[in-house]
mmCIF file with all atom_site columns, C-alpha atoms in Angstrom:
data_model
loop_
_atom_site.group_PDB
_atom_site.id
_atom_site.type_symbol
_atom_site.label_atom_id
_atom_site.label_alt_id
_atom_site.label_comp_id
_atom_site.label_asym_id
_atom_site.label_entity_id
_atom_site.label_seq_id
_atom_site.pdbx_PDB_ins_code
_atom_site.Cartn_x
_atom_site.Cartn_y
_atom_site.Cartn_z
_atom_site.occupancy
_atom_site.B_iso_or_equiv
_atom_site.pdbx_formal_charge
_atom_site.auth_seq_id
_atom_site.auth_comp_id
_atom_site.auth_asym_id
_atom_site.auth_atom_id
_atom_site.pdbx_PDB_model_num
ATOM 1   C CA . GLN A 1 1   ? 11.014 21.555  3.369   1.00 95.00 ? 136 GLN A CA 1
ATOM 2   C CA . VAL A 1 2   ? 12.274 18.245  5.414   1.00 96.00 ? 137 VAL A CA 1
ATOM 3   C CA . GLN A 1 3   ? 15.216 17.230  4.910   1.00 98.00 ? 138 GLN A CA 1
ATOM 4   C CA . LEU A 1 4   ? 17.502 14.606  6.590   1.00 98.00 ? 139 LEU A CA 1
ATOM 5   C CA . GLN A 1 5   ? 20.864 13.954  4.954   1.00 98.00 ? 140 GLN A CA 1
ATOM 6   C CA . GLN A 1 6   ? 23.608 11.303  4.996   1.00 98.00 ? 141 GLN A CA 1
ATOM 7   C CA . SER A 1 7   ? 26.988 10.899  5.038   1.00 98.00 ? 142 SER A CA 1
ATOM 8   C CA . GLY A 1 8   ? 28.378 9.285   1.849   1.00 98.00 ? 143 GLY A CA 1
ATOM 9   C CA . ALA A 1 9   ? 28.941 5.246   1.366   1.00 98.00 ? 144 ALA A CA 1
ATOM 10  C CA . GLU A 1 10  ? 31.760 3.525   4.048   1.00 98.00 ? 145 GLU A CA 1
ATOM 11  C CA . LEU A 1 11  ? 34.349 1.178   3.166   1.00 98.00 ? 146 LEU A CA 1
ATOM 12  C CA . VAL A 1 12  ? 35.460 -0.771  6.774   1.00 98.00 ? 147 VAL A CA 1
ATOM 13  C CA . LYS A 1 13  ? 37.514 -3.225  7.745   1.00 97.00 ? 148 LYS A CA 1
ATOM 14  C CA . PRO A 1 14  ? 36.463 -5.847  9.642   1.00 97.00 ? 149 PRO A CA 1
ATOM 15  C CA . GLY A 1 15  ? 37.243 -5.871  13.533  1.00 97.00 ? 150 GLY A CA 1
ATOM 16  C CA . ALA A 1 16  ? 37.045 -1.713  12.542  1.00 98.00 ? 151 ALA A CA 1
ATOM 17  C CA . SER A 1 17  ? 34.031 0.972   13.661  1.00 98.00 ? 152 SER A CA 1
ATOM 18  C CA . VAL A 1 18  ? 32.446 3.140   11.274  1.00 98.00 ? 153 VAL A CA 1
ATOM 19  C CA . LYS A 1 19  ? 30.374 6.224   12.762  1.00 98.00 ? 154 LYS A CA 1
ATOM 20  C CA . MET A 1 20  ? 27.586 8.181   10.376  1.00 98.00 ? 155 MET A CA 1
ATOM 21  C CA . SER A 1 21  ? 25.342 11.185  10.019  1.00 98.00 ? 156 SER A CA 1
ATOM 22  C CA . CYS A 1 22  ? 21.767 11.883  9.719   1.00 98.00 ? 157 CYS A CA 1
ATOM 23  C CA . LYS A 1 23  ? 21.964 15.504  10.250  1.00 98.00 ? 158 LYS A CA 1
ATOM 24  C CA . ALA A 1 24  ? 18.257 17.718  10.055  1.00 98.00 ? 159 ALA A CA 1
ATOM 25  C CA . PHE A 1 25  ? 16.715 20.274  7.714   1.00 96.00 ? 160 PHE A CA 1
ATOM 26  C CA . GLY A 1 26  ? 13.840 22.244  7.886   1.00 97.00 ? 161 GLY A CA 1
ATOM 27  C CA . TYR A 1 27  ? 12.097 21.824  10.905  1.00 97.00 ? 162 TYR A CA 1
ATOM 28  C CA . THR A 1 28  ? 12.454 22.366  14.770  1.00 96.00 ? 163 THR A CA 1
ATOM 29  C CA . PHE A 1 29  ? 15.060 19.178  15.428  1.00 96.00 ? 164 PHE A CA 1
ATOM 30  C CA . THR A 1 30  ? 14.098 18.665  19.061  1.00 96.00 ? 165 THR A CA 1
ATOM 31  C CA . THR A 1 31  ? 10.905 18.089  18.346  1.00 96.00 ? 166 THR A CA 1
ATOM 32  C CA . TYR A 1 32  ? 10.639 14.696  16.406  1.00 96.00 ? 167 TYR A CA 1
ATOM 33  C CA . PRO A 1 33  ? 13.299 11.371  17.521  1.00 97.00 ? 168 PRO A CA 1
ATOM 34  C CA . ILE A 1 34  ? 15.634 9.781   15.389  1.00 98.00 ? 169 ILE A CA 1
ATOM 35  C CA . GLU A 1 35  ? 14.831 6.233   14.307  1.00 98.00 ? 170 GLU A CA 1
ATOM 36  C CA . TRP A 1 36  ? 18.082 4.300   12.568  1.00 98.00 ? 171 TRP A CA 1
ATOM 37  C CA . MET A 1 37  ? 16.611 0.938   9.802   1.00 98.00 ? 172 MET A CA 1
ATOM 38  C CA . LYS A 1 38  ? 19.326 -1.487  9.050   1.00 98.00 ? 173 LYS A CA 1
ATOM 39  C CA . GLN A 1 39  ? 19.220 -2.925  5.512   1.00 98.00 ? 174 GLN A CA 1
ATOM 40  C CA . ASN A 1 40  ? 20.660 -5.621  3.599   1.00 95.00 ? 175 ASN A CA 1
ATOM 41  C CA . HIS A 1 41  ? 20.603 -5.772  -0.093  1.00 91.00 ? 176 HIS A CA 1
ATOM 42  C CA . GLY A 1 42  ? 17.440 -7.059  -1.030  1.00 87.00 ? 177 GLY A CA 1
ATOM 43  C CA . LYS A 1 43  ? 16.104 -8.547  2.016   1.00 93.00 ? 178 LYS A CA 1
ATOM 44  C CA . SER A 1 44  ? 13.577 -6.231  4.585   1.00 92.00 ? 179 SER A CA 1
ATOM 45  C CA . LEU A 1 45  ? 14.310 -3.843  7.957   1.00 97.00 ? 180 LEU A CA 1
ATOM 46  C CA . GLU A 1 46  ? 15.132 -3.682  10.591  1.00 98.00 ? 181 GLU A CA 1
ATOM 47  C CA . TRP A 1 47  ? 14.743 -1.112  13.270  1.00 98.00 ? 182 TRP A CA 1
ATOM 48  C CA . ILE A 1 48  ? 18.065 -0.209  15.185  1.00 98.00 ? 183 ILE A CA 1
ATOM 49  C CA . GLY A 1 49  ? 17.230 2.336   17.663  1.00 98.00 ? 184 GLY A CA 1
ATOM 50  C CA . ASN A 1 50  ? 16.247 5.511   18.457  1.00 97.00 ? 185 ASN A CA 1
ATOM 51  C CA . PHE A 1 51  ? 17.703 8.580   19.894  1.00 97.00 ? 186 PHE A CA 1
ATOM 52  C CA . HIS A 1 52  ? 15.405 11.834  20.823  1.00 96.00 ? 187 HIS A CA 1
ATOM 53  C CA . PRO A 1 53  ? 16.970 15.642  20.832  1.00 95.00 ? 188 PRO A CA 1
ATOM 54  C CA . TYR A 1 54  ? 14.286 16.852  23.414  1.00 95.00 ? 189 TYR A CA 1
ATOM 55  C CA . ASN A 1 55  ? 15.377 15.095  26.040  1.00 95.00 ? 190 ASN A CA 1
ATOM 56  C CA . ASP A 1 56  ? 18.184 12.703  24.635  1.00 95.00 ? 191 ASP A CA 1
ATOM 57  C CA . ASP A 1 57  ? 16.516 9.449   25.914  1.00 96.00 ? 192 ASP A CA 1
ATOM 58  C CA . THR A 1 58  ? 17.888 6.336   23.934  1.00 97.00 ? 193 THR A CA 1
ATOM 59  C CA . LYS A 1 59  ? 15.821 3.336   22.731  1.00 97.00 ? 194 LYS A CA 1
ATOM 60  C CA . TYR A 1 60  ? 17.935 0.069   21.423  1.00 98.00 ? 195 TYR A CA 1
ATOM 61  C CA . ASN A 1 61  ? 16.221 -2.677  19.169  1.00 98.00 ? 196 ASN A CA 1
ATOM 62  C CA . GLU A 1 62  ? 17.874 -5.363  21.845  1.00 97.00 ? 197 GLU A CA 1
ATOM 63  C CA . LYS A 1 63  ? 19.272 -6.963  18.964  1.00 97.00 ? 198 LYS A CA 1
ATOM 64  C CA . PHE A 1 64  ? 22.434 -4.318  18.112  1.00 97.00 ? 199 PHE A CA 1
ATOM 65  C CA . LYS A 1 65  ? 23.173 -3.389  21.709  1.00 96.00 ? 200 LYS A CA 1
ATOM 66  C CA . GLY A 1 66  ? 26.338 -3.615  21.581  1.00 94.00 ? 201 GLY A CA 1
ATOM 67  C CA . LYS A 1 67  ? 27.079 -2.991  17.984  1.00 97.00 ? 202 LYS A CA 1
ATOM 68  C CA . ALA A 1 68  ? 25.092 0.363   18.391  1.00 98.00 ? 203 ALA A CA 1
ATOM 69  C CA . LYS A 1 69  ? 25.679 4.148   19.595  1.00 98.00 ? 204 LYS A CA 1
ATOM 70  C CA . LEU A 1 70  ? 22.946 6.787   19.167  1.00 98.00 ? 205 LEU A CA 1
ATOM 71  C CA . THR A 1 71  ? 24.823 10.228  19.871  1.00 97.00 ? 206 THR A CA 1
ATOM 72  C CA . VAL A 1 72  ? 24.027 14.115  18.601  1.00 96.00 ? 207 VAL A CA 1
ATOM 73  C CA . GLU A 1 73  ? 25.242 16.786  18.027  1.00 96.00 ? 208 GLU A CA 1
ATOM 74  C CA . LYS A 1 74  ? 21.853 19.630  18.298  1.00 95.00 ? 209 LYS A CA 1
ATOM 75  C CA . SER A 1 75  ? 24.121 22.101  17.813  1.00 96.00 ? 210 SER A CA 1
ATOM 76  C CA . SER A 1 76  ? 23.911 20.673  13.752  1.00 97.00 ? 211 SER A CA 1
ATOM 77  C CA . SER A 1 77  ? 20.968 18.948  14.037  1.00 97.00 ? 212 SER A CA 1
ATOM 78  C CA . THR A 1 78  ? 22.423 16.177  13.575  1.00 98.00 ? 213 THR A CA 1
ATOM 79  C CA . VAL A 1 79  ? 22.237 12.514  14.501  1.00 98.00 ? 214 VAL A CA 1
ATOM 80  C CA . TYR A 1 80  ? 24.973 10.063  14.635  1.00 98.00 ? 215 TYR A CA 1
ATOM 81  C CA . LEU A 1 81  ? 25.209 5.795   14.441  1.00 98.00 ? 216 LEU A CA 1
ATOM 82  C CA . GLU A 1 82  ? 28.143 4.331   15.400  1.00 98.00 ? 217 GLU A CA 1
ATOM 83  C CA . LEU A 1 83  ? 28.740 0.439   14.809  1.00 98.00 ? 218 LEU A CA 1
ATOM 84  C CA . SER A 1 84  ? 31.212 -1.742  16.598  1.00 98.00 ? 219 SER A CA 1
ATOM 85  C CA . ARG A 1 85  ? 33.342 -5.106  15.794  1.00 98.00 ? 220 ARG A CA 1
ATOM 86  C CA . LEU A 1 86  ? 32.186 -4.914  12.321  1.00 98.00 ? 221 LEU A CA 1
ATOM 87  C CA . THR A 1 87  ? 31.829 -8.267  10.798  1.00 97.00 ? 222 THR A CA 1
ATOM 88  C CA . SER A 1 88  ? 30.777 -8.387  7.119   1.00 96.00 ? 223 SER A CA 1
ATOM 89  C CA . ASP A 1 89  ? 26.757 -9.164  8.733   1.00 96.00 ? 224 ASP A CA 1
ATOM 90  C CA . ASP A 1 90  ? 27.075 -5.394  9.121   1.00 98.00 ? 225 ASP A CA 1
ATOM 91  C CA . SER A 1 91  ? 27.558 -4.745  5.378   1.00 98.00 ? 226 SER A CA 1
ATOM 92  C CA . ALA A 1 92  ? 24.070 -2.995  4.702   1.00 98.00 ? 227 ALA A CA 1
ATOM 93  C CA . VAL A 1 93  ? 22.578 -0.156  3.821   1.00 98.00 ? 228 VAL A CA 1
ATOM 94  C CA . TYR A 1 94  ? 21.526 2.266   7.299   1.00 98.00 ? 229 TYR A CA 1
ATOM 95  C CA . TYR A 1 95  ? 19.207 4.877   6.548   1.00 98.00 ? 230 TYR A CA 1
ATOM 96  C CA . CYS A 1 96  ? 17.530 7.116   9.459   1.00 98.00 ? 231 CYS A CA 1
ATOM 97  C CA . ALA A 1 97  ? 13.582 8.502   9.675   1.00 98.00 ? 232 ALA A CA 1
ATOM 98  C CA . ARG A 1 98  ? 12.239 10.780  11.124  1.00 97.00 ? 233 ARG A CA 1
ATOM 99  C CA . GLY A 1 99  ? 9.836  9.780   14.034  1.00 94.00 ? 234 GLY A CA 1
ATOM 100 C CA . GLY A 1 100 ? 6.750  10.823  16.639  1.00 89.00 ? 235 GLY A CA 1
ATOM 101 C CA . LEU A 1 101 ? 3.997  10.142  17.732  1.00 85.00 ? 236 LEU A CA 1
ATOM 102 C CA . ARG A 1 102 ? 1.229  8.813   14.629  1.00 86.00 ? 237 ARG A CA 1
ATOM 103 C CA . GLN A 1 103 ? 4.004  9.823   12.583  1.00 85.00 ? 238 GLN A CA 1
ATOM 104 C CA . GLY A 1 104 ? 4.927  6.421   11.089  1.00 88.00 ? 239 GLY A CA 1
ATOM 105 C CA . PHE A 1 105 ? 8.399  7.575   9.713   1.00 95.00 ? 240 PHE A CA 1
ATOM 106 C CA . ALA A 1 106 ? 7.042  9.745   6.972   1.00 95.00 ? 241 ALA A CA 1
ATOM 107 C CA . TYR A 1 107 ? 10.469 11.839  6.150   1.00 97.00 ? 242 TYR A CA 1
ATOM 108 C CA . TRP A 1 108 ? 14.051 9.809   4.969   1.00 98.00 ? 243 TRP A CA 1
ATOM 109 C CA . GLY A 1 109 ? 17.723 9.837   4.936   1.00 98.00 ? 244 GLY A CA 1
ATOM 110 C CA . GLN A 1 110 ? 18.888 8.737   1.329   1.00 98.00 ? 245 GLN A CA 1
ATOM 111 C CA . GLY A 1 111 ? 21.084 6.031   3.266   1.00 98.00 ? 246 GLY A CA 1
ATOM 112 C CA . THR A 1 112 ? 24.726 4.666   3.512   1.00 98.00 ? 247 THR A CA 1
ATOM 113 C CA . LEU A 1 113 ? 25.434 1.538   2.375   1.00 98.00 ? 248 LEU A CA 1
ATOM 114 C CA . VAL A 1 114 ? 28.523 0.344   4.557   1.00 98.00 ? 249 VAL A CA 1
ATOM 115 C CA . THR A 1 115 ? 30.308 -2.272  2.707   1.00 98.00 ? 250 THR A CA 1
ATOM 116 C CA . VAL A 1 116 ? 32.894 -4.536  5.472   1.00 98.00 ? 251 VAL A CA 1
ATOM 117 C CA . SER A 1 117 ? 36.017 -6.313  3.827   1.00 97.00 ? 252 SER A CA 1
ATOM 118 C CA . ALA A 1 118 ? 39.391 -6.685  4.109   1.00 95.00 ? 253 ALA A CA 1
ATOM 119 C CA . GLU B 2 1   ? 8.664  -8.325  21.182  1.00 97.00 ? 116 GLU B CA 1
ATOM 120 C CA . THR B 2 2   ? 5.924  -8.391  18.062  1.00 98.00 ? 117 THR B CA 1
ATOM 121 C CA . THR B 2 3   ? 6.217  -10.610 14.974  1.00 98.00 ? 118 THR B CA 1
ATOM 122 C CA . VAL B 2 4   ? 5.459  -9.088  11.239  1.00 98.00 ? 119 VAL B CA 1
ATOM 123 C CA . THR B 2 5   ? 4.005  -11.414 9.429   1.00 98.00 ? 120 THR B CA 1
ATOM 124 C CA . GLN B 2 6   ? 3.736  -10.536 5.664   1.00 98.00 ? 121 GLN B CA 1
ATOM 125 C CA . SER B 2 7   ? 2.076  -11.862 2.347   1.00 97.00 ? 122 SER B CA 1
ATOM 126 C CA . PRO B 2 8   ? 2.340  -13.025 -0.368  1.00 97.00 ? 123 PRO B CA 1
ATOM 127 C CA . ALA B 2 9   ? 6.322  -12.331 -0.622  1.00 98.00 ? 124 ALA B CA 1
ATOM 128 C CA . SER B 2 10  ? 5.314  -11.629 -4.190  1.00 97.00 ? 125 SER B CA 1
ATOM 129 C CA . LEU B 2 11  ? 2.800  -11.052 -7.157  1.00 97.00 ? 126 LEU B CA 1
ATOM 130 C CA . SER B 2 12  ? 2.470  -10.194 -10.157 1.00 97.00 ? 127 SER B CA 1
ATOM 131 C CA . VAL B 2 13  ? -0.793 -8.610  -11.462 1.00 97.00 ? 128 VAL B CA 1
ATOM 132 C CA . ALA B 2 14  ? -1.671 -6.663  -14.648 1.00 97.00 ? 129 ALA B CA 1
ATOM 133 C CA . THR B 2 15  ? -2.381 -3.175  -14.730 1.00 97.00 ? 130 THR B CA 1
ATOM 134 C CA . GLY B 2 16  ? -5.816 -2.271  -13.908 1.00 97.00 ? 131 GLY B CA 1
ATOM 135 C CA . GLU B 2 17  ? -6.368 -5.195  -11.563 1.00 97.00 ? 132 GLU B CA 1
ATOM 136 C CA . LYS B 2 18  ? -5.905 -4.400  -7.741  1.00 98.00 ? 133 LYS B CA 1
ATOM 137 C CA . VAL B 2 19  ? -3.437 -4.667  -5.099  1.00 98.00 ? 134 VAL B CA 1
ATOM 138 C CA . THR B 2 20  ? -3.976 -7.376  -1.606  1.00 98.00 ? 135 THR B CA 1
ATOM 139 C CA . ILE B 2 21  ? -1.124 -7.466  0.667   1.00 98.00 ? 136 ILE B CA 1
ATOM 140 C CA . ARG B 2 22  ? -2.160 -8.628  4.182   1.00 98.00 ? 137 ARG B CA 1
ATOM 141 C CA . CYS B 2 23  ? 0.260  -8.318  7.498   1.00 98.00 ? 138 CYS B CA 1
ATOM 142 C CA . ILE B 2 24  ? -0.351 -10.043 10.575  1.00 98.00 ? 139 ILE B CA 1
ATOM 143 C CA . THR B 2 25  ? 1.593  -8.948  14.124  1.00 98.00 ? 140 THR B CA 1
ATOM 144 C CA . SER B 2 26  ? 1.907  -11.053 17.468  1.00 98.00 ? 141 SER B CA 1
ATOM 145 C CA . THR B 2 27  ? 0.346  -9.337  19.537  1.00 98.00 ? 142 THR B CA 1
ATOM 146 C CA . ASP B 2 28  ? -2.778 -6.409  19.964  1.00 98.00 ? 143 ASP B CA 1
ATOM 147 C CA . ILE B 2 29  ? -0.704 -3.093  17.878  1.00 97.00 ? 144 ILE B CA 1
ATOM 148 C CA . ASP B 2 30  ? -4.662 -1.571  17.655  1.00 97.00 ? 145 ASP B CA 1
ATOM 149 C CA . ASP B 2 31  ? -4.397 0.952   14.867  1.00 97.00 ? 146 ASP B CA 1
ATOM 150 C CA . ASP B 2 32  ? -0.450 1.598   14.401  1.00 97.00 ? 147 ASP B CA 1
ATOM 151 C CA . MET B 2 33  ? 0.469  0.200   11.191  1.00 98.00 ? 148 MET B CA 1
ATOM 152 C CA . ASN B 2 34  ? 2.461  1.475   8.369   1.00 98.00 ? 149 ASN B CA 1
ATOM 153 C CA . TRP B 2 35  ? 2.641  0.622   4.582   1.00 98.00 ? 150 TRP B CA 1
ATOM 154 C CA . TYR B 2 36  ? 5.614  1.661   2.912   1.00 98.00 ? 151 TYR B CA 1
ATOM 155 C CA . GLN B 2 37  ? 7.219  1.489   -0.995  1.00 98.00 ? 152 GLN B CA 1
ATOM 156 C CA . GLN B 2 38  ? 10.258 1.030   -1.858  1.00 98.00 ? 153 GLN B CA 1
ATOM 157 C CA . LYS B 2 39  ? 11.911 1.183   -4.965  1.00 97.00 ? 154 LYS B CA 1
ATOM 158 C CA . PRO B 2 40  ? 15.236 0.469   -6.507  1.00 95.00 ? 155 PRO B CA 1
ATOM 159 C CA . GLY B 2 41  ? 17.711 2.849   -4.948  1.00 95.00 ? 156 GLY B CA 1
ATOM 160 C CA . GLU B 2 42  ? 15.512 4.339   -2.494  1.00 97.00 ? 157 GLU B CA 1
ATOM 161 C CA . PRO B 2 43  ? 14.550 5.038   0.673   1.00 98.00 ? 158 PRO B CA 1
ATOM 162 C CA . PRO B 2 44  ? 11.241 3.329   2.052   1.00 98.00 ? 159 PRO B CA 1
ATOM 163 C CA . LYS B 2 45  ? 8.192  6.154   1.373   1.00 98.00 ? 160 LYS B CA 1
ATOM 164 C CA . LEU B 2 46  ? 5.395  5.952   3.992   1.00 98.00 ? 161 LEU B CA 1
ATOM 165 C CA . LEU B 2 47  ? 2.131  6.143   2.404   1.00 98.00 ? 162 LEU B CA 1
ATOM 166 C CA . ILE B 2 48  ? -0.259 5.090   5.000   1.00 98.00 ? 163 ILE B CA 1
ATOM 167 C CA . SER B 2 49  ? 1.090  6.248   8.585   1.00 97.00 ? 164 SER B CA 1
ATOM 168 C CA . GLU B 2 50  ? -1.126 4.636   11.901  1.00 97.00 ? 165 GLU B CA 1
ATOM 169 C CA . GLY B 2 51  ? -5.141 4.396   11.745  1.00 96.00 ? 166 GLY B CA 1
ATOM 170 C CA . ASN B 2 52  ? -5.226 3.386   8.134   1.00 97.00 ? 167 ASN B CA 1
ATOM 171 C CA . THR B 2 53  ? -4.322 7.665   7.326   1.00 96.00 ? 168 THR B CA 1
ATOM 172 C CA . LEU B 2 54  ? -3.111 7.771   3.753   1.00 97.00 ? 169 LEU B CA 1
ATOM 173 C CA . ARG B 2 55  ? -0.154 10.197  4.062   1.00 96.00 ? 170 ARG B CA 1
ATOM 174 C CA . PRO B 2 56  ? -1.213 14.059  1.933   1.00 95.00 ? 171 PRO B CA 1
ATOM 175 C CA . GLY B 2 57  ? 0.078  13.334  -1.647  1.00 96.00 ? 172 GLY B CA 1
ATOM 176 C CA . VAL B 2 58  ? -0.275 9.653   -2.455  1.00 98.00 ? 173 VAL B CA 1
ATOM 177 C CA . PRO B 2 59  ? -3.125 8.013   -4.847  1.00 97.00 ? 174 PRO B CA 1
ATOM 178 C CA . SER B 2 60  ? -6.329 7.478   -3.391  1.00 97.00 ? 175 SER B CA 1
ATOM 179 C CA . ARG B 2 61  ? -5.969 4.162   -5.292  1.00 98.00 ? 176 ARG B CA 1
ATOM 180 C CA . PHE B 2 62  ? -3.819 3.626   -2.082  1.00 98.00 ? 177 PHE B CA 1
ATOM 181 C CA . SER B 2 63  ? -5.796 2.149   1.337   1.00 98.00 ? 178 SER B CA 1
ATOM 182 C CA . SER B 2 64  ? -5.508 0.014   3.846   1.00 98.00 ? 179 SER B CA 1
ATOM 183 C CA . SER B 2 65  ? -7.769 -1.122  6.636   1.00 98.00 ? 180 SER B CA 1
ATOM 184 C CA . GLY B 2 66  ? -7.363 -3.325  9.517   1.00 97.00 ? 181 GLY B CA 1
ATOM 185 C CA . TYR B 2 67  ? -7.184 -3.388  13.389  1.00 97.00 ? 182 TYR B CA 1
ATOM 186 C CA . GLY B 2 68  ? -5.830 -5.063  16.696  1.00 97.00 ? 183 GLY B CA 1
ATOM 187 C CA . THR B 2 69  ? -3.572 -8.359  14.485  1.00 98.00 ? 184 THR B CA 1
ATOM 188 C CA . ASP B 2 70  ? -4.536 -8.580  11.017  1.00 98.00 ? 185 ASP B CA 1
ATOM 189 C CA . PHE B 2 71  ? -4.595 -5.796  8.764   1.00 98.00 ? 186 PHE B CA 1
ATOM 190 C CA . VAL B 2 72  ? -4.627 -5.481  5.026   1.00 98.00 ? 187 VAL B CA 1
ATOM 191 C CA . PHE B 2 73  ? -2.966 -2.567  2.048   1.00 98.00 ? 188 PHE B CA 1
ATOM 192 C CA . THR B 2 74  ? -4.826 -2.431  -0.450  1.00 98.00 ? 189 THR B CA 1
ATOM 193 C CA . ILE B 2 75  ? -3.936 -0.829  -4.700  1.00 98.00 ? 190 ILE B CA 1
ATOM 194 C CA . GLU B 2 76  ? -7.499 -0.075  -6.695  1.00 96.00 ? 191 GLU B CA 1
ATOM 195 C CA . ASN B 2 77  ? -6.493 0.304   -10.675 1.00 95.00 ? 192 ASN B CA 1
ATOM 196 C CA . THR B 2 78  ? -2.629 -0.536  -10.419 1.00 97.00 ? 193 THR B CA 1
ATOM 197 C CA . LEU B 2 79  ? -0.386 0.910   -12.628 1.00 97.00 ? 194 LEU B CA 1
ATOM 198 C CA . SER B 2 80  ? 2.601  0.428   -13.662 1.00 97.00 ? 195 SER B CA 1
ATOM 199 C CA . GLU B 2 81  ? 4.556  2.990   -11.705 1.00 97.00 ? 196 GLU B CA 1
ATOM 200 C CA . ASP B 2 82  ? 3.382  0.611   -8.470  1.00 98.00 ? 197 ASP B CA 1
ATOM 201 C CA . VAL B 2 83  ? 5.946  -1.529  -9.167  1.00 98.00 ? 198 VAL B CA 1
ATOM 202 C CA . ALA B 2 84  ? 8.074  -1.698  -5.635  1.00 98.00 ? 199 ALA B CA 1
ATOM 203 C CA . ASP B 2 85  ? 8.779  -3.586  -2.578  1.00 98.00 ? 200 ASP B CA 1
ATOM 204 C CA . TYR B 2 86  ? 5.887  -2.731  -0.037  1.00 98.00 ? 201 TYR B CA 1
ATOM 205 C CA . TYR B 2 87  ? 6.568  -3.176  4.255   1.00 98.00 ? 202 TYR B CA 1
ATOM 206 C CA . CYS B 2 88  ? 4.369  -2.633  7.033   1.00 98.00 ? 203 CYS B CA 1
ATOM 207 C CA . LEU B 2 89  ? 5.436  -1.538  9.644   1.00 98.00 ? 204 LEU B CA 1
ATOM 208 C CA . GLN B 2 90  ? 4.311  -1.919  13.436  1.00 98.00 ? 205 GLN B CA 1
ATOM 209 C CA . SER B 2 91  ? 5.409  1.211   15.657  1.00 97.00 ? 206 SER B CA 1
ATOM 210 C CA . ASP B 2 92  ? 2.524  0.000   18.242  1.00 96.00 ? 207 ASP B CA 1
ATOM 211 C CA . ASN B 2 93  ? 5.611  -1.270  20.711  1.00 96.00 ? 208 ASN B CA 1
ATOM 212 C CA . MET B 2 94  ? 9.757  -1.432  20.645  1.00 96.00 ? 209 MET B CA 1
ATOM 213 C CA . PRO B 2 95  ? 10.736 -2.940  18.762  1.00 98.00 ? 210 PRO B CA 1
ATOM 214 C CA . TYR B 2 96  ? 9.700  -2.033  15.723  1.00 98.00 ? 211 TYR B CA 1
ATOM 215 C CA . THR B 2 97  ? 8.957  -4.709  13.622  1.00 98.00 ? 212 THR B CA 1
ATOM 216 C CA . PHE B 2 98  ? 8.263  -4.508  9.905   1.00 98.00 ? 213 PHE B CA 1
ATOM 217 C CA . GLY B 2 99  ? 6.913  -7.235  7.215   1.00 98.00 ? 214 GLY B CA 1
ATOM 218 C CA . GLY B 2 100 ? 9.496  -9.500  5.592   1.00 98.00 ? 215 GLY B CA 1
ATOM 219 C CA . GLY B 2 101 ? 7.820  -7.432  2.437   1.00 98.00 ? 216 GLY B CA 1
ATOM 220 C CA . THR B 2 102 ? 5.927  -7.791  -0.443  1.00 98.00 ? 217 THR B CA 1
ATOM 221 C CA . LYS B 2 103 ? 7.432  -7.199  -4.150  1.00 98.00 ? 218 LYS B CA 1
ATOM 222 C CA . LEU B 2 104 ? 4.979  -6.364  -6.660  1.00 98.00 ? 219 LEU B CA 1
ATOM 223 C CA . GLU B 2 105 ? 5.802  -7.108  -10.817 1.00 98.00 ? 220 GLU B CA 1
ATOM 224 C CA . ILE B 2 106 ? 3.308  -6.109  -13.534 1.00 95.00 ? 221 ILE B CA 1
ATOM 225 C CA . LYS B 2 107 ? 2.570  -8.701  -15.885 1.00 93.00 ? 222 LYS B CA 1
#
C-alpha cells in the first residue's frame, strides 16, 4: 500500500542546515508530486512547496524561498527537503504528503521533528 | 495568496451532537477544499477531498458542502473518538493554504 517514510528527528544548531527525506512506497513514484508542510507546535500547517518527480518541476511558497530546497533521488523514490540558515523559528514538525490533481493530500509521512537549539 | 479563515477555533460538544466548522476563502476556489482530522502525535488524515468527496473508509457521519468562497464541514452524531483538531486546505491555487484549525472536545 502507499506509504511515505520520513527520516528521524534532528537537533541542529542555529545557522546550520538540515536535510530530511521522504521515501515513497507502493505506487509509481513519478505519477504524483510530493508536497511538504511545516507545523509549529500546537499550530496550523503551512505549505512549503512541492516537487514533481515526473519532470522535476518544483514550486515554492514565496515565504520559504531561500529557506527551503527540494531535491530528488529517483533511484530510491525519495524527495529531500533541505532547510538552511536555521533559526528557532524553523523548529517544527515537517511533513511530506502525496499530492496530485483532485487527490487532496491523501497520504502523509509520519513527520520529522526539527529542533534548532544551541 | 488565498487566505482561509476557519471558525470556530475551538468547540465542545456532547456525544451525539452535531458539529459544524466553517472555512471562508478570500478568493473563489470552486470546490477545491479539503478537510483533515489530526490527532495528537499523528499526521493529518484526509477525510474529505475536493468536490466534497468523502474518502474511502471515512464514516458517513462526516460530510462537507460549499463552493466558491464558503465551505462547511459537518460531523453528525459526534463520537468520543472524533476528539481532534480539524483543518481545511484550499488546493485551488499555490501557495496552498490551510485554515487555522478547530479543536474539538467532548463535554
